[in-house]
Short mmCIF file of C-alpha atoms in Angstrom, two decimals:
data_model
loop_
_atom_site.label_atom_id
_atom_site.label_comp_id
_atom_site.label_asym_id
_atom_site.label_seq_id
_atom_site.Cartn_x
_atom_site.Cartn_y
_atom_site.Cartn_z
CA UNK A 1 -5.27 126.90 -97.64
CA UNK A 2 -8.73 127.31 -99.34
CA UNK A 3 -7.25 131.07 -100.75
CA UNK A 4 -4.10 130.05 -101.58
CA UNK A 5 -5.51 127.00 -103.76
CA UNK A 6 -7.71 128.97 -105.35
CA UNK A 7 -4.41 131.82 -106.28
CA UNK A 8 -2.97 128.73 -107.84
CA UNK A 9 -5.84 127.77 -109.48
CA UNK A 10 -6.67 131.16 -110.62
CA UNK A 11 -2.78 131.35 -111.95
CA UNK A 12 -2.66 127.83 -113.64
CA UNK A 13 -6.18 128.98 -115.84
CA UNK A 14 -3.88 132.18 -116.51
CA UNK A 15 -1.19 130.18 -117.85
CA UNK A 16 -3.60 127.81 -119.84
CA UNK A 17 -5.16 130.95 -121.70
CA UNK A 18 -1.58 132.39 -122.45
CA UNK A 19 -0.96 129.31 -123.86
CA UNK A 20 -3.39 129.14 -126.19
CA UNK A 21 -3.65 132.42 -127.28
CA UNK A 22 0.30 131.89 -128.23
CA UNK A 23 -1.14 129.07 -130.36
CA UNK A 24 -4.16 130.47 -131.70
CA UNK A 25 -1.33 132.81 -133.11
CA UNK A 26 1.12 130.76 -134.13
CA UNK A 27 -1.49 129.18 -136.37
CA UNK A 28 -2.13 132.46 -137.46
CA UNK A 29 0.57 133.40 -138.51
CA UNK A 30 1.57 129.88 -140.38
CA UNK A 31 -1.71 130.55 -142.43
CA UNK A 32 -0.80 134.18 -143.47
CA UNK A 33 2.93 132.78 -143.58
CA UNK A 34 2.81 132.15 -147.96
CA UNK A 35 1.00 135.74 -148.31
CA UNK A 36 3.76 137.88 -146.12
CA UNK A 37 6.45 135.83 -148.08
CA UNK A 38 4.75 136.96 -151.37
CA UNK A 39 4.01 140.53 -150.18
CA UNK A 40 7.84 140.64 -149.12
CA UNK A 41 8.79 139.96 -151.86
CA UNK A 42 6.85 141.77 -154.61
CA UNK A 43 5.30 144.51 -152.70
CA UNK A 44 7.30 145.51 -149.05
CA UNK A 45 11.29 144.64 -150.85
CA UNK A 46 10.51 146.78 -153.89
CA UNK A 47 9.19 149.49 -152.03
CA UNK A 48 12.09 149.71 -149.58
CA UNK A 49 14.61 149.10 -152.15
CA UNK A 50 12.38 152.04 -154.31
CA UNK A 51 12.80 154.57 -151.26
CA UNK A 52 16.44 153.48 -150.80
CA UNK A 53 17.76 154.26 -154.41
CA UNK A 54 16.14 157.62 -154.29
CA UNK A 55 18.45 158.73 -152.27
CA UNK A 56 21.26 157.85 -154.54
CA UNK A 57 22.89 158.51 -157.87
CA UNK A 58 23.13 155.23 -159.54
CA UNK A 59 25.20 153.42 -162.93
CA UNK A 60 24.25 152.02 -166.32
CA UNK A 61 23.69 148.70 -164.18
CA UNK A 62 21.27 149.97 -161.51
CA UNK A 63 23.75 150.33 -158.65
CA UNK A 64 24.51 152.86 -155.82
CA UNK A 65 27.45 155.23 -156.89
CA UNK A 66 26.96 157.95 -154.76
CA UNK A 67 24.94 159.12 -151.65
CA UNK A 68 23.47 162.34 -152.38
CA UNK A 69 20.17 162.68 -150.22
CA UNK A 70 17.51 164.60 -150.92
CA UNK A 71 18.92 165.84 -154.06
CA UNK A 72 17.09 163.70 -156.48
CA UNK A 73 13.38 164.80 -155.15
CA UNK A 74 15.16 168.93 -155.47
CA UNK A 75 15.98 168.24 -158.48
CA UNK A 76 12.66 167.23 -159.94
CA UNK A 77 10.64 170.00 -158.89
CA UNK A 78 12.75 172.12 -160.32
CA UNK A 79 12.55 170.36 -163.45
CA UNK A 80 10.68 171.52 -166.03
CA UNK A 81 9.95 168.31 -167.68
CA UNK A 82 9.00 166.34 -164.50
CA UNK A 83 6.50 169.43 -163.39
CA UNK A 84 4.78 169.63 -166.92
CA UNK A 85 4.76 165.54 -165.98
CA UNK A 86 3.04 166.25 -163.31
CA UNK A 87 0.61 168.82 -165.31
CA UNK A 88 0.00 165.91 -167.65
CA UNK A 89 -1.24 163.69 -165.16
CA UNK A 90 -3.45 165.71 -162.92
CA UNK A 91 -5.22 166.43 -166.06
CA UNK A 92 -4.92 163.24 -167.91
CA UNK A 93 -7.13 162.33 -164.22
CA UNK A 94 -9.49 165.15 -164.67
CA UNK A 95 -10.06 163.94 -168.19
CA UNK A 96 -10.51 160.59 -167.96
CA UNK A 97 -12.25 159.88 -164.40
CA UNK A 98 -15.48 162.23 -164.30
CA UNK A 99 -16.13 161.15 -167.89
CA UNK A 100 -15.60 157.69 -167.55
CA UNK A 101 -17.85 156.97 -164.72
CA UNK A 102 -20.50 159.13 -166.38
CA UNK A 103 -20.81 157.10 -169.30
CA UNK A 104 -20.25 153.74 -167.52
CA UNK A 105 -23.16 154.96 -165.27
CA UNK A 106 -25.39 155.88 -168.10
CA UNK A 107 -24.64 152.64 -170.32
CA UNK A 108 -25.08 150.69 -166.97
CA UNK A 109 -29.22 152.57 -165.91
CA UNK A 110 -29.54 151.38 -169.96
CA UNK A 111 -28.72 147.78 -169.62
CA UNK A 112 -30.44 147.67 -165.80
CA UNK A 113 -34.00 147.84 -167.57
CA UNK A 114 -35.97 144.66 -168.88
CA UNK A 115 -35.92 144.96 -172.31
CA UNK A 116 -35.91 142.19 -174.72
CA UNK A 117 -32.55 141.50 -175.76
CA UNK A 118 -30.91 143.56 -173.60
CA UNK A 119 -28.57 141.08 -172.89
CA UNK A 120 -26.54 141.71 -176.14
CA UNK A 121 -26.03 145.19 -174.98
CA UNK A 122 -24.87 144.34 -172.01
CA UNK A 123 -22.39 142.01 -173.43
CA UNK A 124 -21.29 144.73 -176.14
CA UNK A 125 -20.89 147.56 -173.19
CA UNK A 126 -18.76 145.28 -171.12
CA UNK A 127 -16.71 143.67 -174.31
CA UNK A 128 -13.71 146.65 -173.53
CA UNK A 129 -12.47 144.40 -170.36
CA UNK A 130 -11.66 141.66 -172.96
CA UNK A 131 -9.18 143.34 -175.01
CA UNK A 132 -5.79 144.34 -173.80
CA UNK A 133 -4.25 147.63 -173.92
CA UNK A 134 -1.85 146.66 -176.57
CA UNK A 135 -4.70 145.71 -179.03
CA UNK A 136 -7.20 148.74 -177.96
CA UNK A 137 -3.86 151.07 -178.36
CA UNK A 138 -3.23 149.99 -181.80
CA UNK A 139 -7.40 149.81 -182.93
CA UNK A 140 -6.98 153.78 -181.47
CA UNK A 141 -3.90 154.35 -183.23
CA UNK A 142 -5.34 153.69 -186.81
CA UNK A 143 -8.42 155.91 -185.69
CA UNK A 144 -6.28 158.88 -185.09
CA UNK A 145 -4.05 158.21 -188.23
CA UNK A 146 -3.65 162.28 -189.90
CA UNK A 147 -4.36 160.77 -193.53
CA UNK A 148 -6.31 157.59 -193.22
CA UNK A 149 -7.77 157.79 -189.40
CA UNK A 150 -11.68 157.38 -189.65
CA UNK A 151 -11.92 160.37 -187.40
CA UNK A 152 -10.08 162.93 -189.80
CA UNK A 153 -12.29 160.97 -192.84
CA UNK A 154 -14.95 162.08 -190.97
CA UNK A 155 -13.95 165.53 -190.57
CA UNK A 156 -12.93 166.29 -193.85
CA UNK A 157 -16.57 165.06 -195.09
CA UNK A 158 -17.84 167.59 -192.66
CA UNK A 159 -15.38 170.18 -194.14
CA UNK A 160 -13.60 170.21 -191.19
CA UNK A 161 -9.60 170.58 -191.22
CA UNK A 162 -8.22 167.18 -190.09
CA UNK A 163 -6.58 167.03 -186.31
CA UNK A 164 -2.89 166.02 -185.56
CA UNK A 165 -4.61 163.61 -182.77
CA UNK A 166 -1.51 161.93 -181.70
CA UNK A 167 0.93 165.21 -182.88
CA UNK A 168 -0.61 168.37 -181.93
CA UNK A 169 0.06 168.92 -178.39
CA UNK A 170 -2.62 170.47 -177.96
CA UNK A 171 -4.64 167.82 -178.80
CA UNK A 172 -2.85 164.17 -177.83
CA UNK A 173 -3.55 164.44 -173.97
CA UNK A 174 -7.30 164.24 -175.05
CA UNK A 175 -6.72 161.78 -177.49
CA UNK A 176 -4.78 159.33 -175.23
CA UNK A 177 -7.71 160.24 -172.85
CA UNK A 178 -10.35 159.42 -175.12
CA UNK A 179 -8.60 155.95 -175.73
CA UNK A 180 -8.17 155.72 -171.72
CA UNK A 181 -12.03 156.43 -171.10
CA UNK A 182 -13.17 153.56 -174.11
CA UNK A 183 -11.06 150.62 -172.71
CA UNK A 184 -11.84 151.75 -168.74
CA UNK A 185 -15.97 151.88 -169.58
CA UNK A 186 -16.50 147.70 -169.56
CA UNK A 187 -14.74 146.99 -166.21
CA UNK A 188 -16.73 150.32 -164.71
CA UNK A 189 -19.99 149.65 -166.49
CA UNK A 190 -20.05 146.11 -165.26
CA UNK A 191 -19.14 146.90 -161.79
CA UNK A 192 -21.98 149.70 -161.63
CA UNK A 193 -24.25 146.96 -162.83
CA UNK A 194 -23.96 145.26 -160.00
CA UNK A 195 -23.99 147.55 -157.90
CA UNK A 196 -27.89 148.50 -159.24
CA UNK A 197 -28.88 145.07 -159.55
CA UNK A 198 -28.43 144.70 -156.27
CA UNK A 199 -31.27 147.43 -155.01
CA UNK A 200 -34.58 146.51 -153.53
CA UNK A 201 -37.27 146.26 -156.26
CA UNK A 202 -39.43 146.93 -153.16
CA UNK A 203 -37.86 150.71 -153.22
CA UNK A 204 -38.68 151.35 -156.27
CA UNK A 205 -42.16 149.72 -156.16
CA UNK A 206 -42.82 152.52 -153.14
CA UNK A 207 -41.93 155.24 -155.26
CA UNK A 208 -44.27 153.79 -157.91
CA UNK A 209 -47.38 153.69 -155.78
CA UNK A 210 -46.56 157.63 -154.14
CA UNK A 211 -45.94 158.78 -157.82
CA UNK A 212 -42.39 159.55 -158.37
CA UNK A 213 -41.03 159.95 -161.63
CA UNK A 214 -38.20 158.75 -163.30
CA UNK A 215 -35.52 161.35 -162.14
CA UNK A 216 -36.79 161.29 -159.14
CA UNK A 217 -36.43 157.90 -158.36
CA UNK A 218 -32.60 158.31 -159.62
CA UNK A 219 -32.27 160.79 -157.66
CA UNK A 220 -33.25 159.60 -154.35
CA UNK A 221 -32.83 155.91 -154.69
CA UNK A 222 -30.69 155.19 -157.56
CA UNK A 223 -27.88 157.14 -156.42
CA UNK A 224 -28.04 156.97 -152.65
CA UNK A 225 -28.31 153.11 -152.77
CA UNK A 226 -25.84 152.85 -155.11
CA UNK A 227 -23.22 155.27 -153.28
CA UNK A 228 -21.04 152.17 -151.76
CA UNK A 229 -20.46 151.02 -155.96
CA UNK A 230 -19.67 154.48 -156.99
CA UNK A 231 -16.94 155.28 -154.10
CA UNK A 232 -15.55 152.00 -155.16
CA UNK A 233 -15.46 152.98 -158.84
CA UNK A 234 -14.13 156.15 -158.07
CA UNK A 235 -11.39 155.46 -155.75
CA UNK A 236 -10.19 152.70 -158.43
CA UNK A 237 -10.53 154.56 -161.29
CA UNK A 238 -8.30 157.18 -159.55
CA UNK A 239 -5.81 154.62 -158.63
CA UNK A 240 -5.58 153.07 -162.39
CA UNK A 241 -5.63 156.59 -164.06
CA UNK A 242 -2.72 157.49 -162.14
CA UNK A 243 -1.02 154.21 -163.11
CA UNK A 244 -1.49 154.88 -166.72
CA UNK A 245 1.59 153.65 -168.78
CA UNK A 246 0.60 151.30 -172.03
CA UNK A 247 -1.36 152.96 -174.01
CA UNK A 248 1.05 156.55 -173.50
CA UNK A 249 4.18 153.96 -174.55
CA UNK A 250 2.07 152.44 -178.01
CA UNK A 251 0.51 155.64 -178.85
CA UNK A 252 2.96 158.57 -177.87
CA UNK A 253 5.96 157.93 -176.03
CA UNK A 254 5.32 160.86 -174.15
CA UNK A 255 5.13 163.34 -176.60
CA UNK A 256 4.54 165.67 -178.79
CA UNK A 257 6.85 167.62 -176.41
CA UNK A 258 6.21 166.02 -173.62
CA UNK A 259 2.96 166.57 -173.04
CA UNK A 260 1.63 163.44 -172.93
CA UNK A 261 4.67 162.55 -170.61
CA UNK A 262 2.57 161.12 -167.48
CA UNK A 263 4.52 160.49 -163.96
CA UNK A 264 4.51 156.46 -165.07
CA UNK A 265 5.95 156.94 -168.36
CA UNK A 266 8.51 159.16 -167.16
CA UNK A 267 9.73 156.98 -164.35
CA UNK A 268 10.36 154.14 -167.32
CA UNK A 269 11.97 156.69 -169.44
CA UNK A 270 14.21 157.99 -166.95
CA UNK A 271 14.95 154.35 -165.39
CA UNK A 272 15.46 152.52 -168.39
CA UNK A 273 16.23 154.84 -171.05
CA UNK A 274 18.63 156.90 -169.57
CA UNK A 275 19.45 154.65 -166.81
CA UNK A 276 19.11 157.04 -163.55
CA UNK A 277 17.38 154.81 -161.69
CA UNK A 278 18.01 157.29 -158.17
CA UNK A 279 15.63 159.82 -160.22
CA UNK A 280 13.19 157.14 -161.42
CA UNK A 281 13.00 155.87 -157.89
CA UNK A 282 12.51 159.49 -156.69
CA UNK A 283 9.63 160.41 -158.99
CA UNK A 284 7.97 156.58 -158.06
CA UNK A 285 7.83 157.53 -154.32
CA UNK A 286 5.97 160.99 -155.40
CA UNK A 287 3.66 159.08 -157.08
CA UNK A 288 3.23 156.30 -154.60
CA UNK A 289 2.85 159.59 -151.74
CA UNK A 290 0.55 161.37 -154.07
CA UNK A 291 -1.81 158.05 -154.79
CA UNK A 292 -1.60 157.66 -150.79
CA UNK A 293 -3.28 161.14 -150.24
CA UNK A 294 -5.69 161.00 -153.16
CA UNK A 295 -7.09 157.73 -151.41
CA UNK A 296 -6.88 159.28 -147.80
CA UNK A 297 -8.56 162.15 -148.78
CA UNK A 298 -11.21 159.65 -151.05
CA UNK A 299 -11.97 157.84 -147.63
CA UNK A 300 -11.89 160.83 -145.39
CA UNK A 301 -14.25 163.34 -147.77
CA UNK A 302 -16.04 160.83 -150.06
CA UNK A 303 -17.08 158.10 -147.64
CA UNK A 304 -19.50 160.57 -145.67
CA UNK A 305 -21.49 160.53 -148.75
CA UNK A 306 -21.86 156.56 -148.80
CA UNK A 307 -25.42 155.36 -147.72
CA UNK A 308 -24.69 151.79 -146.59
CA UNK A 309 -27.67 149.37 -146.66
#
């Protein structure tokens, strides 16, 4: 009697626990409940609906005509416009990321020291997150001007032939990347601030005392303690560089022949200019793959570099 009271015992606890564990979740799940809604709707639907199109030809009015399978994503890589696209982009990211954290992280060690009025600086160096893209891309837009851009003035004082900034194809990827790398410096400079304001003074104090110099000291605490900030930056800046769209659609609509045509921009062009929104779709679930592996590979190679506190 003694055993099987304490079976029943033993089973009614059991039951108890299930209980409210199924609770405990319940509640759970009614306090995520507003964010899956929201992430249904504006992340998980559009993606699904995204992959779903691609595997269709479409009309004028965005809807299925005909299945034809994989034939969208063969068509684009053997397009020569989508692959010089692609071209476009992976250097348009080669352009704009290495330089941009460079400078952020110089203007950034500048505005870390004590110096009096430093504050200003800090305030002008960060003053690019406050203006949009629209008003940057049209500021940029007068700059590169062939007859009365301040850039060509300049050149033409140094006698210096003026540059076709926005019209040379040789020369508009760097221009739109030059534009890209002045609006992204605030938001990185002020994140890398942060990220050295918020090292030990006690670190740097050691080094002091044992005689380290100045490069020194960056490179064995600046940059090791500030690893964490930088993968963040870097992984980011990745992300938005491949995102890229306003400033290509104010200054160059994708041209001069196409070379300024990033993935983004030609996924709006295809979808809403010539209305084949099975190709668009295609071409956004390359880019949403090819964002995926850039981050994988960001967590899987970069992290081991990251010195955490």
């Amino acid at each position: 009697m003694v055993i099987q009271d304490a079976q029943i015992g033993q089973i009614n606890f059991e039951q108890v626990k299930k209980r409210q564990r199924a609770k405990s979740f319940i509640k759970g799940m009614l306090f995520l409940l507003p964010s899956i809604i929201l992430f249904s709707i504006f992340l998980f639907y559009p993606l699904g609906r995204t992959i779903y199109l691609s595997f269709f030809l479409t009309n004028a009015a965005g809807e299925t005509t005909v299945f034809i399978g994989w034939q969208n994503y063969v068509n684009l890589f053997t397009s020569p416009i989508f692959m010089q696209s692609m071209k476009s982009t992976f250097l348009f990211v080669l352009y704009t990321v290495p330089f941009t954290i460079i400078i952020s992280l110089f203007l950034a060690m500048i505005a870390n020291e004590k110096l009096k009025g430093i504050g200003f600086f800090r305030t002008v160096y960060s003053s690019t997150m406050g203006i949009s893209v629209a008003a940057a891309s049209v500021f940029w837009l007068y700059l590169f001007h062939p007859s009365i851009g301040l850039l060509n003035m300049i050149l033409e004082t140094l006698g210096i032939d003026g540059i076709g900034w926005l019209t040379d194809p040789d020369w508009a990827l760097f221009a739109v990347s030059i534009t890209t790398i002045w609006m992204n410096i605030g938001f990185t400079f002020l994140i890398l601030l942060g990220g050295l304001q918020s090292i030990d003074s006690y670190l740097y104090e050691s080094a002091d005392i044992d005689g380290a110099g100045y490069f020194y000291k960056v490179r064995r605490i600046t940059i090791p303690m500030l690893s964490p900030t930088l993968f963040f930056v870097v992984t980011v800046t990745i992300i938005n560089a491949f995102q890229t769209f306003g400033q290509i659609d104010i200054l160059t609509q994708g041209g001069p022949v196409n070379s300024t045509n990033l993935v983004v921009y030609s996924i709006y062009r295809e979808a809403f200019v010539n209305y084949k929104f099975g190709s668009a779709s295609a071409q956004a679930v390359l880019l949403f793959i090819i964002i995926l592996i850039m981050t994988f590979l960001q967590f899987k190679f970069g992290e081991r570099k990251v010195h955490y506190q």
